[in-house]
Each structure stands twice: as C-alpha cells, then as structure tokens.
Amino acid sequence: MTMSVGWYLRRLSRMGPQEVAGRVGDTVRRRRWRSAPPECPSVTGARFTAVLPAGTIAAVPAEAAKRLVAEADRLMDGHAEFFGVDRDDMADPDWWRDPKTGRRAPSGYAFDVPYRSEDAVGDIKQIWEPSRHQYLTRLAAAYALTGNERYAERVAEHLRSWWSANPPLRGVHWISGIELGIRLLSWVWIRRLLDGWPGAADLFEGNPVARNQIWHHQRWLAAFPSRGSSANNHVIAEDAGQFAAACAFDWFPASARWRADALRSLERQLRGNTYLSGLNRELATEYHGLVLELGLAALAEADAAGVQVPATVRLVLLRMTDALAAVVDNRLRPPRQGDADDGHGLIVDGAGADRWASLLATGDAVFGRLEWWPEVTATDVRTPLLAALVKPTELSVTRPASRPAHFADAGMTILRGPEEIWCRCDGGPHGFLSIAAHAHADALSVEVRHDGVDVLADPGTYCYHGQPEWRQYFRSTLGHNTLQLDGGDQSVSGGPFLWTRHAESRVLVADPSGEVARWSAEHDGYEGSVHRRQVELTAESQELRLIDEVSGPRRTVRLAFHLGPAITADLVGNRARLTWTRDGEDRSAVLDLPEGLSWQAHRGESEPPLGWYSSGFGCKEPATTLIGTGSTDGTAGFTTVLRFRG
C-alpha cells in the first residue's frame, strides 16, 4: 500500500507547527546520516549486573514452565506462527523475507525502503515480527528454567545472524522506532535470562558487534522519536526500550542522558496516553495491554538498576491495572475495541498463556488486588520474573471501593447481568490525537457476551497493510454493531491509520446498577442527523433491549449485528434464533429485530467483505452478520430485543 500525494497532504493537515518542525529536522538528520553515520564509541570494562534475584526461577509455577518448554522445543524444531502464518524455517530464518507473499525486502539505506508497499516489500508485519526477538526471549527463558544449553546456543546463533544481516541503518529493520524499542527490551531480557550460561558475556558485553548494535539502537531512538500526532503506543515502546537498555546496558558515555531523557518522556507519555479512569486513550484494548506491559517492564528495569521513577509512573500503571480488572468479563476477556495487532511488550510464556490473566496476576503481585477484582487461577512465567525486580512501594492513592462500570472520560460503560451476561456500550471519543490512528468508526456500538462467548461481536481488525478493502471493512461503521446512514461511515478515513473527521459522541445516561441497567448516548457523525441509542439490560428476564433513533431528514439506513463465530443463527423474517455450545452445554437466545427493516443474513462474503470475524491479527473466519435495510422518517425508532431465555 503506497501513499499518494493526497495522503501526505491529508496527513500534514493533522500536524501542528511543532510536529512539522520536528519532522523537518528528522529529514535533515536522515540525509546527514546517509553520508556520515554516527559511530559507536569504544567501550572497556563493560559488565552486566541487572540479574534476577536468587530464587526467582524457582518461583515459576510448574505448569507455566511446562508450557514454555514445550513452546521452546517447537521453536528449536524450526516451527513458529506469526499472525496466522505457520513457519517451518525458524531454525535458520531469513530476516528479510515475508513468508506470506514470498517477497524479500530490498536492501539499502533504511529510510529509502518503501516499507508500506506490499508489492516492493511484502507484508511488513510478517517481516518485522520475528525481528522483535520475542521468540528468543522464550528460548532464553527455557534455558533459565532448564539449564539446557542448546536453548542458549540457538539464541546466540540467531542473534549473531541478525546482527550480521542487519548492520546499523541498513534495511527494513531500521525504519520503525517501535521495532527498535521492543527489540532492545528483548535483548535486555535475553541477557538476563542467559546469565548462568558461560557464553553470555561473550555474546553481549564482550562482543563489539553486540555493543555496536545496542549503541546504534539507542542513538536512533534518541534521534527519531515518534512525534505529535504519532505519539501513541509507539513512543511508549520507544521510551521503554531506550530506558531498559540504558539501565541494563549502561556502558556508553551517553547512557545516563539516554536513561534520563527516556524516563522523562515515558512518564509524560504514560500520563498523556491514559485517562484518569485508567483506560488507554487510544480506546483500543490491545494497546491498553501493550502499554501496560511496556510500563511494567520499564518499572522493573528502574527498580533493578536503583533508578528512582516519578510516583506518577506507578500511579498510572496502577490505574491501568484496576481499569483492566474492572472491564473484563467473567472469563477475563476484555472488550474487543479498536485496532488490535497482537503486539506484546515482553514475551516469556508458552502458547496458551492468558495475556490478560497474566497482567492481572502481575498487578496483584506488584500493587495488590482489590476485593472486587475477578479471581485469577491461571499461571504464567512473566509474573514472578517481573515481581522479583519491582520493589514494593507505598502509593498515596484512593483505589475504587467497588467495581467501576462507567468510565466517563473514555465513554465506556459495562452492563452486567445474571448468567454471565456482559455488554459493552461505546459512547466515547472517536480516538486519540488528531489522526486517531487505531480508531474504528464504531460510535454507539455494543458488544455482548454470554459466559465469555461473543454473541453480538466486535469483528476485530484482521490487517493493517496491503489489503485496503479488508482494512476498510474491519474498521468501518458497517463492520460494527451500530447503525449506518446513506452507506457512509460516521467518521471520515483519510488512509489506513488516518481519520480526517471524527464523530463526536455524548453519553446521556449511564446507570449500570439496579434491576434494569440503562445506557443512552448519541453522536453527530452524519451531517444533518443525530443517531441516538438506548440500551437496557433487565436482570430478571435476562433481556437486552436496544432502541435506535435518528433525527433529521429521511435517509437510508443499515443496522448491523455481527454474531460471534460460535453462534449459529436461524433467521426467519425479523426473528433470529441463536444457538451455541459452551463447555459441552447447548445454549440459546432469541434476537427480535426491528420490523421496519428488511433483514438478511450474510456470511463469509468477499465482494464486498461482509460476515467475518478476526480472532487475531492476520486471521479471519466466516461469521454471520445480520443486516437490516430500510429508511428513517425522523419519528419512529428501531427496537431490537435479545433474550437469553428464549
């Protein structure tokens, strides 16, 4: 996906003067580095002291250790999966090849590589992901748990291969700061987890190639930070990686300055990226998880190195953890809101580990759980490792006495009923910053689950680059459980990570407690009309009622309800009988749809896309979508009723 002149003009229009000036400076610096790249200073006497405290590895639960070793053995056999693509070449990977398209990224000066063009490069996410080296942190953790040196030797072999194939400023892996930041964090943990291996020092601090790579990564991040309208989760990854490396690999004359600058920026960006309620301002749940992981990892490095961090860092991470505990359903699944690309800050667990349970377990170990928190029974490797480094600290803060259900600043309301009924209502801002890069056009959408099963589902994300029609569908208004007017989106897209006009929503009622939980909101995304939605969840009857009203002139309308992939729907007229199985038990519900619309079921259609569910980045599967078509007349509303006692 190459960008047109029009895209660049639209992107420029979303920048302020300070950001424009900074990007001009970046351009000048890139040109200067092309002919005169900076050189790593000589280093003598480098040592690594940021080791795990004694007894940490012994605290890893046996079940979690078993999962990790099984994953490590699969990696040793050369097998891995990245974004739905199975790879069998990971014993000796080609760092520049996209296995999905078979294309290989061009070489040359990094900033000349057209990484947005799938025709020239392939799927850039497929190329970048293995080079975050998070599969190597798994192998290093397997060594720490077992003492088996074959894991350590494979890690060393792959790092040396990567360093040789990717010299500083050459090729596709020196383009994006988030990649460099996460890679640095991986290297810190690889060195830490390999500390008992006799070859660890020779691989890192005693290796001039490794020192050169570490220095150039940090120099790059200091020179090219994400700026202005792009200062979202990317800048936090950059800061966390820079800070971790400057703490653990403090071997260079600039280390103290890099550490101080990164910590200053990290504190500011964590505050800027997080609502006071604790939810992430991007309103994309997976980025809430990514930012929380990065923040906890950075905090661990600070405490391990004896670096004092501002109290606000811990306070923001605490609020984020409490907010996560508040919004998950009874199976510890958080909302599926906004973009999701399966990005993680630190991976040391095997397949099957529950990301959200792990974060809550770490939050419990670091901050302490509240009485209303959901119970976490799953085990993981990462929690005892991080908890061993983070020092207990008294925080002067009042935490929620009961489970929050309405987050006014984020516009999110969770309605809960009996029989594990969970409903998320979206009346919040469109997205974060002027470009709202990871937002979807989903104002007033709902997401409904029963015992953790998606009934009315948010379809997900699926892709970022290379497939514009799919990118557009999964973030469109029609791709969510809300109402579309005249075939358009509520907010206007200017590109795959750019919105040029944002719908503004306003919550009118948020009363999630009581026998009848109520929520109502409206948005102005359709010029000349206002869409208002009311949701009621009645506990006794297990009934969810949605009422949609549109003010303004007569317009065509499409009302969409996306069912989860486990749901089978039998649509007759305006009634759909829904059936599914949970833990071997058959379950059902009835969905009565507005009679004033003509209803059709769609499943797995591609021209145009309709009827799909993406469980993870790069993955999609057919699912039933019910579309009601008709028109508004400015008076009557559309009432939908979902009954779980059908």
XYZ file of C-alpha atoms in Angstrom:
646
model
C 0.000 0.000 0.000
C 1.855 3.073 -1.246
C 0.738 6.515 -0.147
C -0.465 9.115 -2.656
C 0.335 12.810 -2.683
C -3.186 13.378 -1.391
C -2.499 11.164 1.636
C 0.616 13.136 2.502
C -1.348 16.382 2.281
C -4.108 14.991 4.493
C -1.515 13.707 6.956
C 0.230 17.080 7.006
C -3.075 18.799 7.770
C -3.318 16.853 11.043
C 0.076 18.101 12.309
C 0.800 21.156 14.406
C 3.711 23.551 13.768
C 5.951 21.927 16.382
C 5.453 18.483 14.875
C 6.122 19.775 11.364
C 9.358 21.422 12.546
C 10.431 18.220 14.274
C 9.799 16.127 11.177
C 11.761 18.560 9.041
C 14.649 18.125 11.463
C 14.297 14.346 11.183
C 14.552 14.583 7.402
C 17.725 16.645 7.608
C 19.243 14.208 10.088
C 18.435 11.196 7.899
C 20.185 12.810 4.958
C 23.216 13.601 7.091
C 23.419 10.071 8.477
C 23.303 8.618 4.963
C 26.741 10.055 4.161
C 28.164 10.311 7.681
C 26.521 7.798 10.040
C 27.327 8.170 13.747
C 29.979 5.851 15.155
C 29.807 3.813 18.347
C 32.378 4.946 20.917
C 34.913 2.453 22.207
C 33.964 0.716 25.449
C 36.132 -1.047 28.016
C 35.184 -2.939 31.141
C 31.506 -3.399 30.263
C 29.656 -5.587 32.752
C 26.076 -6.789 33.095
C 24.746 -6.562 36.637
C 20.944 -6.401 36.148
C 20.453 -10.059 37.035
C 17.444 -11.759 38.558
C 17.449 -12.120 42.347
C 18.318 -15.553 43.691
C 15.348 -17.908 43.823
C 13.345 -16.154 41.097
C 13.372 -19.036 38.635
C 12.337 -21.478 41.341
C 9.184 -19.388 41.879
C 7.918 -20.051 38.329
C 4.863 -22.372 38.546
C 5.485 -25.845 37.151
C 2.509 -25.704 34.778
C 3.671 -22.422 33.231
C 7.244 -23.743 32.944
C 5.975 -26.856 31.166
C 4.069 -24.772 28.587
C 7.108 -22.607 27.946
C 9.496 -25.519 27.445
C 7.041 -27.151 25.017
C 6.948 -23.896 23.028
C 10.738 -23.635 23.122
C 11.092 -27.167 21.786
C 8.752 -26.312 18.912
C 10.929 -23.288 18.140
C 14.046 -25.446 18.274
C 12.446 -27.646 15.625
C 12.076 -24.535 13.453
C 8.324 -24.052 13.862
C 6.529 -20.837 14.782
C 3.365 -18.948 13.912
C 3.192 -15.221 13.251
C -0.177 -13.625 12.525
C -1.801 -16.801 11.301
C 1.121 -17.878 9.089
C 2.863 -21.116 10.073
C 6.601 -21.073 9.547
C 8.930 -24.056 9.445
C 12.110 -22.076 8.711
C 12.795 -20.671 12.151
C 15.830 -22.876 12.728
C 17.615 -20.622 10.229
C 15.331 -17.661 9.407
C 15.691 -15.263 6.509
C 15.302 -11.966 8.351
C 14.094 -10.011 5.295
C 11.639 -12.477 3.733
C 7.856 -12.343 4.032
C 6.615 -15.969 4.070
C 3.073 -14.929 3.171
C 3.866 -13.328 -0.190
C 7.306 -14.844 -0.759
C 8.737 -11.368 -1.305
C 12.022 -10.232 0.152
C 12.504 -6.665 1.313
C 15.066 -4.644 -0.647
C 18.381 -3.702 0.922
C 19.976 -0.273 1.067
C 19.725 2.763 3.304
C 16.887 2.133 5.758
C 14.931 5.305 5.084
C 14.831 4.561 1.346
C 12.977 1.252 1.803
C 9.295 1.617 0.699
C 8.020 -0.452 3.625
C 4.367 0.499 3.063
C 4.377 -1.116 -0.391
C 3.473 -4.790 -0.279
C 4.477 -5.095 -3.943
C 8.020 -3.997 -3.125
C 8.498 -5.424 0.361
C 5.787 -7.948 1.154
C 3.746 -7.854 4.350
C 5.919 -5.691 6.586
C 4.328 -7.047 9.772
C 5.387 -10.570 8.818
C 8.972 -9.380 8.319
C 9.167 -7.233 11.426
C 7.584 -9.569 13.964
C 10.310 -12.262 14.258
C 12.909 -9.488 14.491
C 11.359 -8.224 17.697
C 13.196 -11.295 19.039
C 10.420 -12.202 21.426
C 10.694 -15.818 20.347
C 14.314 -15.607 21.526
C 13.196 -14.389 24.956
C 11.183 -17.606 25.132
C 14.245 -19.683 24.288
C 16.318 -17.756 26.816
C 13.644 -18.334 29.457
C 13.665 -22.050 28.616
C 17.407 -22.063 29.264
C 16.921 -20.289 32.607
C 14.290 -22.833 33.633
C 16.078 -25.987 32.488
C 19.779 -25.178 32.270
C 19.816 -26.889 28.877
C 22.486 -25.075 26.878
C 21.019 -25.943 23.487
C 18.441 -23.185 24.018
C 21.153 -20.643 24.825
C 23.258 -21.702 21.874
C 20.325 -21.273 19.493
C 19.694 -17.779 20.893
C 23.343 -16.841 20.366
C 23.339 -18.261 16.840
C 20.258 -16.237 15.860
C 21.429 -13.010 17.432
C 24.763 -13.215 15.650
C 22.933 -13.981 12.409
C 20.598 -10.997 12.856
C 23.405 -8.594 13.758
C 25.348 -9.669 10.687
C 22.378 -9.366 8.311
C 21.173 -6.031 9.714
C 24.065 -3.607 10.200
C 23.065 -0.194 11.552
C 20.858 1.903 9.244
C 20.714 -0.764 6.541
C 17.460 -2.394 5.545
C 13.910 -2.771 6.699
C 14.565 -3.325 10.408
C 15.918 0.199 10.949
C 12.773 2.081 9.868
C 10.286 1.994 12.731
C 11.096 3.093 16.277
C 8.635 0.725 17.933
C 10.535 -2.191 16.431
C 13.845 -0.923 17.780
C 12.387 -0.241 21.214
C 10.790 -3.664 21.652
C 13.909 -5.354 20.265
C 16.075 -3.596 22.864
C 13.737 -4.744 25.621
C 14.019 -8.305 24.304
C 17.819 -8.095 24.298
C 17.849 -6.925 27.930
C 15.774 -9.905 28.990
C 17.715 -12.336 26.811
C 20.950 -11.265 28.513
C 19.298 -11.503 31.932
C 17.844 -14.956 31.343
C 21.119 -16.274 29.874
C 23.144 -15.025 32.825
C 24.028 -18.531 34.024
C 25.269 -19.577 30.586
C 29.078 -19.420 30.224
C 28.807 -17.726 26.814
C 26.521 -14.867 27.874
C 29.210 -12.247 28.446
C 30.980 -13.055 25.201
C 27.673 -12.729 23.343
C 26.828 -9.304 24.773
C 29.174 -7.047 26.742
C 32.317 -8.746 25.474
C 31.139 -8.628 21.857
C 31.935 -5.419 19.916
C 29.249 -6.267 17.336
C 26.574 -6.517 20.060
C 27.746 -3.299 21.707
C 27.656 -1.534 18.337
C 24.092 -2.709 17.715
C 22.916 -1.709 21.192
C 24.507 1.740 20.894
C 23.087 2.374 17.420
C 19.592 1.288 18.510
C 19.679 3.794 21.356
C 21.209 6.542 19.230
C 18.472 6.000 16.625
C 15.718 6.226 19.236
C 17.193 9.407 20.683
C 17.315 10.967 17.221
C 13.941 9.923 15.757
C 11.220 9.785 18.432
C 7.602 9.447 17.393
C 6.201 12.958 17.364
C 2.975 14.869 17.845
C 0.048 13.146 16.176
C 2.025 9.871 16.127
C 2.936 9.896 19.842
C 0.713 6.976 20.799
C 1.774 3.478 21.892
C 4.788 3.716 19.570
C 6.522 6.387 21.616
C 5.947 4.406 24.820
C 7.600 1.346 23.253
C 10.496 3.531 22.141
C 10.876 5.053 25.605
C 10.561 1.730 27.428
C 13.162 0.045 25.216
C 15.524 3.006 25.415
C 15.161 3.223 29.179
C 15.594 -0.523 29.735
C 18.741 -0.637 27.619
C 20.220 2.476 29.247
C 19.652 0.862 32.654
C 20.855 -2.658 31.906
C 23.476 -1.849 29.230
C 24.835 1.326 30.834
C 28.202 1.061 29.086
C 28.266 4.209 26.955
C 29.078 7.875 27.618
C 25.506 8.815 26.666
C 23.820 6.121 28.799
C 22.953 8.418 31.704
C 21.496 11.052 29.376
C 19.540 8.487 27.372
C 18.188 6.994 30.584
C 17.081 10.355 31.979
C 15.545 11.529 28.706
C 13.693 8.240 28.162
C 12.313 8.221 31.700
C 11.166 11.832 31.400
C 9.395 11.076 28.137
C 7.958 7.778 29.393
C 6.397 9.463 32.422
C 4.877 12.191 30.256
C 3.608 9.796 27.604
C 2.113 7.322 30.071
C 0.101 10.174 31.556
C -0.806 11.531 28.129
C -1.880 8.136 26.788
C -4.057 7.229 29.784
C -7.369 8.599 31.005
C -7.728 9.343 34.718
C -10.088 6.353 34.819
C -7.156 4.139 33.835
C -8.286 3.246 30.315
C -5.951 3.846 27.389
C -6.788 6.926 25.319
C -6.463 5.073 22.024
C -9.619 3.193 23.036
C -8.085 0.078 21.523
C -7.941 -2.613 24.186
C -4.916 -4.483 22.902
C -2.902 -1.286 23.037
C -4.003 -0.877 26.648
C -2.379 -4.266 27.207
C 0.747 -3.355 25.247
C 1.265 -0.059 27.078
C 0.702 -1.716 30.463
C 3.222 -4.448 29.627
C 5.798 -1.914 28.478
C 5.255 0.261 31.535
C 5.621 -2.661 33.948
C 8.781 -3.829 32.158
C 10.283 -0.341 32.360
C 9.402 -0.118 36.063
C 11.142 -3.441 36.652
C 14.306 -2.137 34.967
C 14.249 1.035 37.044
C 13.954 -0.853 40.325
C 16.583 -3.385 39.270
C 19.014 -0.561 38.474
C 18.119 1.531 41.511
C 16.777 4.369 39.352
C 14.094 6.421 41.074
C 10.985 6.892 38.953
C 8.346 9.591 39.421
C 5.417 8.428 41.534
C 3.106 9.147 38.616
C 4.577 6.203 36.673
C 3.440 3.730 39.314
C 0.132 5.532 39.739
C -0.700 5.357 36.030
C 0.202 1.663 35.871
C -1.905 1.013 38.973
C -4.906 2.809 37.454
C -4.479 0.880 34.207
C -4.427 -2.403 36.113
C -7.526 -1.568 38.155
C -9.322 -0.485 34.966
C -8.438 -3.765 33.258
C -9.759 -5.709 36.241
C -12.974 -3.687 36.024
C -13.805 -4.213 32.345
C -13.063 -7.908 31.761
C -15.921 -10.387 31.521
C -16.310 -13.443 33.753
C -13.738 -15.340 31.636
C -11.213 -12.474 31.962
C -11.705 -11.349 28.365
C -11.534 -7.561 27.919
C -13.506 -5.604 25.302
C -12.620 -6.060 21.633
C -12.436 -2.365 20.827
C -10.442 -0.545 18.153
C -7.351 -1.874 16.415
C -5.510 -4.974 17.579
C -2.265 -6.288 16.113
C -1.277 -8.843 18.801
C 1.659 -6.666 19.867
C 3.304 -7.562 23.186
C 5.906 -5.761 25.251
C 7.630 -8.807 26.743
C 7.022 -12.480 25.973
C 8.463 -15.244 28.142
C 5.456 -17.585 28.161
C 4.462 -20.512 26.023
C 1.425 -20.885 23.813
C -1.834 -20.973 25.719
C -0.843 -18.443 28.356
C -3.638 -15.955 29.032
C -2.340 -12.443 28.405
C -4.998 -10.712 30.490
C -4.804 -13.138 33.390
C -1.043 -12.652 33.351
C -1.382 -8.865 33.536
C -3.832 -9.118 36.414
C -1.557 -11.586 38.208
C 1.350 -9.177 37.791
C -0.829 -6.316 39.008
C -1.702 -8.373 42.076
C 1.970 -9.114 42.760
C 3.103 -5.522 42.235
C 0.181 -3.430 43.533
C -2.087 -5.857 45.380
C -5.553 -6.936 44.287
C -8.771 -5.333 45.446
C -11.654 -7.369 46.845
C -13.806 -6.812 43.761
C -11.145 -7.984 41.314
C -12.046 -11.159 39.406
C -10.200 -14.252 40.544
C -7.158 -15.292 38.511
C -6.343 -19.007 38.598
C -4.125 -19.265 35.512
C -0.344 -19.346 35.940
C 2.388 -17.667 33.918
C 6.164 -17.253 33.745
C 6.314 -13.489 33.361
C 4.661 -12.526 36.647
C 7.282 -13.992 39.017
C 10.100 -12.569 36.856
C 8.744 -9.016 36.900
C 7.624 -9.206 40.519
C 11.135 -10.235 41.562
C 12.524 -6.970 40.193
C 9.812 -4.473 41.162
C 10.250 -3.149 44.694
C 7.153 -2.796 46.919
C 6.199 0.870 47.209
C 3.530 2.615 49.234
C 1.308 4.719 46.975
C -0.798 7.570 48.257
C -3.903 6.940 46.190
C -7.544 6.035 46.724
C -8.497 2.996 44.675
C -12.094 2.084 43.705
C -14.035 0.576 46.595
C -16.294 -1.354 44.191
C -16.033 -2.489 40.613
C -16.362 0.505 38.251
C -18.822 0.061 35.403
C -18.914 3.514 33.796
C -15.756 5.238 32.600
C -16.990 8.722 31.798
C -13.768 10.073 30.289
C -13.429 7.099 27.921
C -17.161 6.860 27.221
C -17.203 3.139 28.038
C -19.977 1.547 30.062
C -20.172 -2.127 31.056
C -23.619 -3.551 31.767
C -23.633 -6.878 33.605
C -26.499 -9.268 34.177
C -27.080 -12.736 35.604
C -25.907 -15.874 33.845
C -22.639 -14.123 32.991
C -24.219 -11.595 30.613
C -21.739 -8.831 29.738
C -22.404 -5.832 27.487
C -20.031 -3.039 26.479
C -21.562 0.216 25.282
C -19.434 2.699 23.344
C -20.170 6.407 23.710
C -16.619 7.710 23.871
C -14.322 9.818 21.729
C -13.532 8.550 18.246
C -9.840 8.047 19.016
C -6.598 9.532 20.275
C -4.822 12.586 18.888
C -5.630 14.264 15.597
C -5.194 11.191 13.389
C -6.894 8.676 15.753
C -4.702 6.056 14.065
C -6.122 2.965 15.764
C -9.772 4.025 15.996
C -12.718 2.359 14.309
C -15.897 4.088 13.119
C -17.852 2.344 15.879
C -19.725 5.080 17.752
C -22.658 3.732 19.801
C -21.705 0.139 19.042
C -22.391 -2.627 21.540
C -20.600 -5.860 22.275
C -22.495 -8.646 24.083
C -21.186 -11.891 25.573
C -22.702 -14.765 27.471
C -20.286 -16.607 29.748
C -17.379 -15.255 27.703
C -18.834 -16.276 24.307
C -19.219 -13.496 21.723
C -22.914 -13.223 20.890
C -23.018 -9.723 19.402
C -19.351 -9.443 18.485
C -16.875 -6.762 17.601
C -15.407 -8.368 14.443
C -11.811 -7.267 15.184
C -9.052 -5.903 12.945
C -7.523 -8.614 10.692
C -4.946 -6.490 8.815
C -3.135 -3.156 8.578
C -1.166 -3.111 5.311
C -1.559 -4.477 1.818
C -5.290 -5.261 1.717
C -7.083 -1.895 1.729
C -10.573 -3.275 1.172
C -10.256 -5.527 4.243
C -8.642 -2.821 6.341
C -11.517 -0.519 5.479
C -14.205 -3.110 6.224
C -12.978 -4.141 9.652
C -12.810 -0.559 10.883
C -15.972 0.668 9.125
C -19.322 1.541 10.659
C -20.959 -1.370 8.847
C -18.318 -3.621 10.415
C -19.687 -2.936 13.919
C -22.909 -3.384 15.855
C -24.284 0.056 15.151
C -26.299 1.984 12.581
C -25.115 3.288 9.209
C -26.775 6.080 7.222
C -26.625 6.553 3.444
C -23.903 3.926 3.056
C -21.202 6.024 4.745
C -19.059 5.894 7.851
C -19.680 8.080 10.895
C -16.054 9.294 10.759
C -14.110 10.013 7.578
C -11.000 7.987 6.775
C -8.009 9.613 5.112
C -5.879 6.465 4.979
C -5.213 3.196 6.826
C -4.087 4.988 10.012
C -5.670 8.396 9.490
C -9.113 9.853 10.177
C -9.767 13.363 8.862
C -13.144 13.887 10.546
C -14.137 12.407 13.888
C -17.682 11.710 15.006
C -18.361 13.238 18.426
C -20.334 11.137 20.886
C -22.082 12.114 24.089
C -23.302 9.783 26.835
C -26.744 10.856 28.040
C -27.494 8.161 30.615
C -25.167 5.716 32.358
C -26.866 3.768 35.126
C -25.295 0.299 35.121
C -26.632 -0.728 38.540
C -30.098 -1.846 39.536
C -32.546 -4.410 38.240
C -32.668 -2.593 34.892
C -29.241 -1.316 33.826
C -29.529 1.613 31.421
C -27.281 3.447 28.998
C -28.008 6.043 26.333
C -25.783 8.095 24.023
C -25.795 9.987 20.741
C -23.318 11.050 18.067
C -23.191 13.651 15.284
C -21.176 11.733 12.710
C -23.845 12.031 10.000
C -24.179 15.609 8.843
C -27.734 16.868 9.349
C -28.752 13.900 11.525
C -28.143 12.660 15.044
C -28.095 8.957 15.906
C -29.229 8.175 19.451
C -29.179 4.714 21.029
C -30.637 3.469 24.289
C -29.674 0.124 25.846
C -31.483 -1.589 28.718
C -30.415 -4.837 30.392
C -33.090 -6.375 32.610
C -31.627 -8.780 35.151
C -34.742 -10.798 35.977
C -35.724 -11.579 32.386
C -32.159 -11.694 31.026
C -33.305 -9.359 28.268
C -31.255 -6.772 26.419
C -33.228 -4.064 24.606
C -31.704 -1.610 22.090
C -33.624 1.369 20.728
C -32.115 3.347 17.842
C -33.475 6.739 16.840
C -32.341 9.058 14.041
C -33.327 12.716 13.899
C -33.189 14.739 10.707
C -34.267 14.207 7.095
C -35.296 10.889 5.589
C -32.219 8.726 4.917
C -31.391 5.158 4.013
C -30.326 3.050 6.951
C -28.483 -0.197 7.532
C -28.459 -1.674 11.034
C -25.813 -4.351 11.601
C -25.499 -7.118 14.165
C -22.374 -9.236 13.949
C -22.588 -12.617 15.629
C -19.614 -14.394 17.102
C -18.113 -17.343 15.181
C -19.526 -19.855 17.672
C -23.095 -18.654 17.075
C -25.440 -20.378 14.637
C -28.355 -18.223 13.510
C -31.682 -19.290 12.037
C -33.245 -16.115 10.589
C -36.953 -16.162 9.767
C -38.436 -12.767 8.954
C -37.250 -10.432 11.669
C -36.506 -13.128 14.291
C -33.199 -14.942 14.614
C -32.812 -17.984 16.860
C -29.246 -18.192 18.106
C -27.614 -21.402 19.330
C -24.117 -22.272 20.529
C -22.242 -24.646 22.808
C -20.208 -23.712 25.865
C -18.229 -26.323 27.815
C -20.296 -29.094 26.248
C -23.620 -27.462 27.118
C -26.082 -26.287 24.457
C -27.201 -22.680 24.911
C -29.597 -20.415 23.027
C -31.088 -16.960 22.702
C -33.664 -15.178 20.567
C -32.932 -11.948 18.699
C -36.039 -9.989 17.709
C -35.030 -7.438 15.086
C -36.835 -4.218 14.091
C -39.863 -4.931 11.912
C -39.424 -1.716 9.937
C -36.304 -3.058 8.251
C -35.719 -5.841 5.734
C -33.334 -8.430 7.200
C -30.767 -10.641 5.532
C -28.006 -12.897 6.864
C -24.523 -12.615 5.374
C -21.620 -14.962 5.951
C -18.099 -15.068 4.562
C -18.712 -12.705 1.620
C -15.736 -11.069 -0.094
C -17.077 -8.714 -2.771
C -17.533 -6.586 -0.778
C -16.366 -8.060 2.557
C -19.197 -8.861 4.955
C -19.728 -11.556 7.568
C -16.283 -12.076 9.085
C -14.631 -12.338 12.494
C -10.937 -11.844 13.211
C -9.729 -13.611 16.358
C -6.203 -12.267 15.876
C -4.073 -10.230 13.531
C -3.807 -11.893 10.120
C -6.632 -14.316 10.926
C -10.231 -14.228 9.777
C -13.087 -16.714 9.661
C -16.666 -16.578 8.414
C -19.296 -15.479 10.912
C -22.923 -14.493 10.496
C -23.819 -10.828 10.142
C -27.459 -9.721 10.176
C -28.162 -6.567 8.173
C -31.440 -4.677 8.304
C -32.086 -2.262 5.437
C -34.680 0.480 5.197
C -35.080 4.189 5.777
C -35.672 6.707 8.527
C -38.569 9.130 8.646
C -37.422 11.241 11.574
C -40.018 9.889 14.039
C -40.092 6.131 14.565
C -37.224 4.278 16.171
C -35.842 0.792 15.662
C -36.150 -1.621 18.600
C -34.044 -4.762 18.933
C -34.518 -7.277 21.754
C -32.063 -10.038 22.691
C -33.490 -12.624 25.110
C -31.266 -15.217 26.707
C -34.300 -17.117 27.936
C -35.615 -17.953 24.510
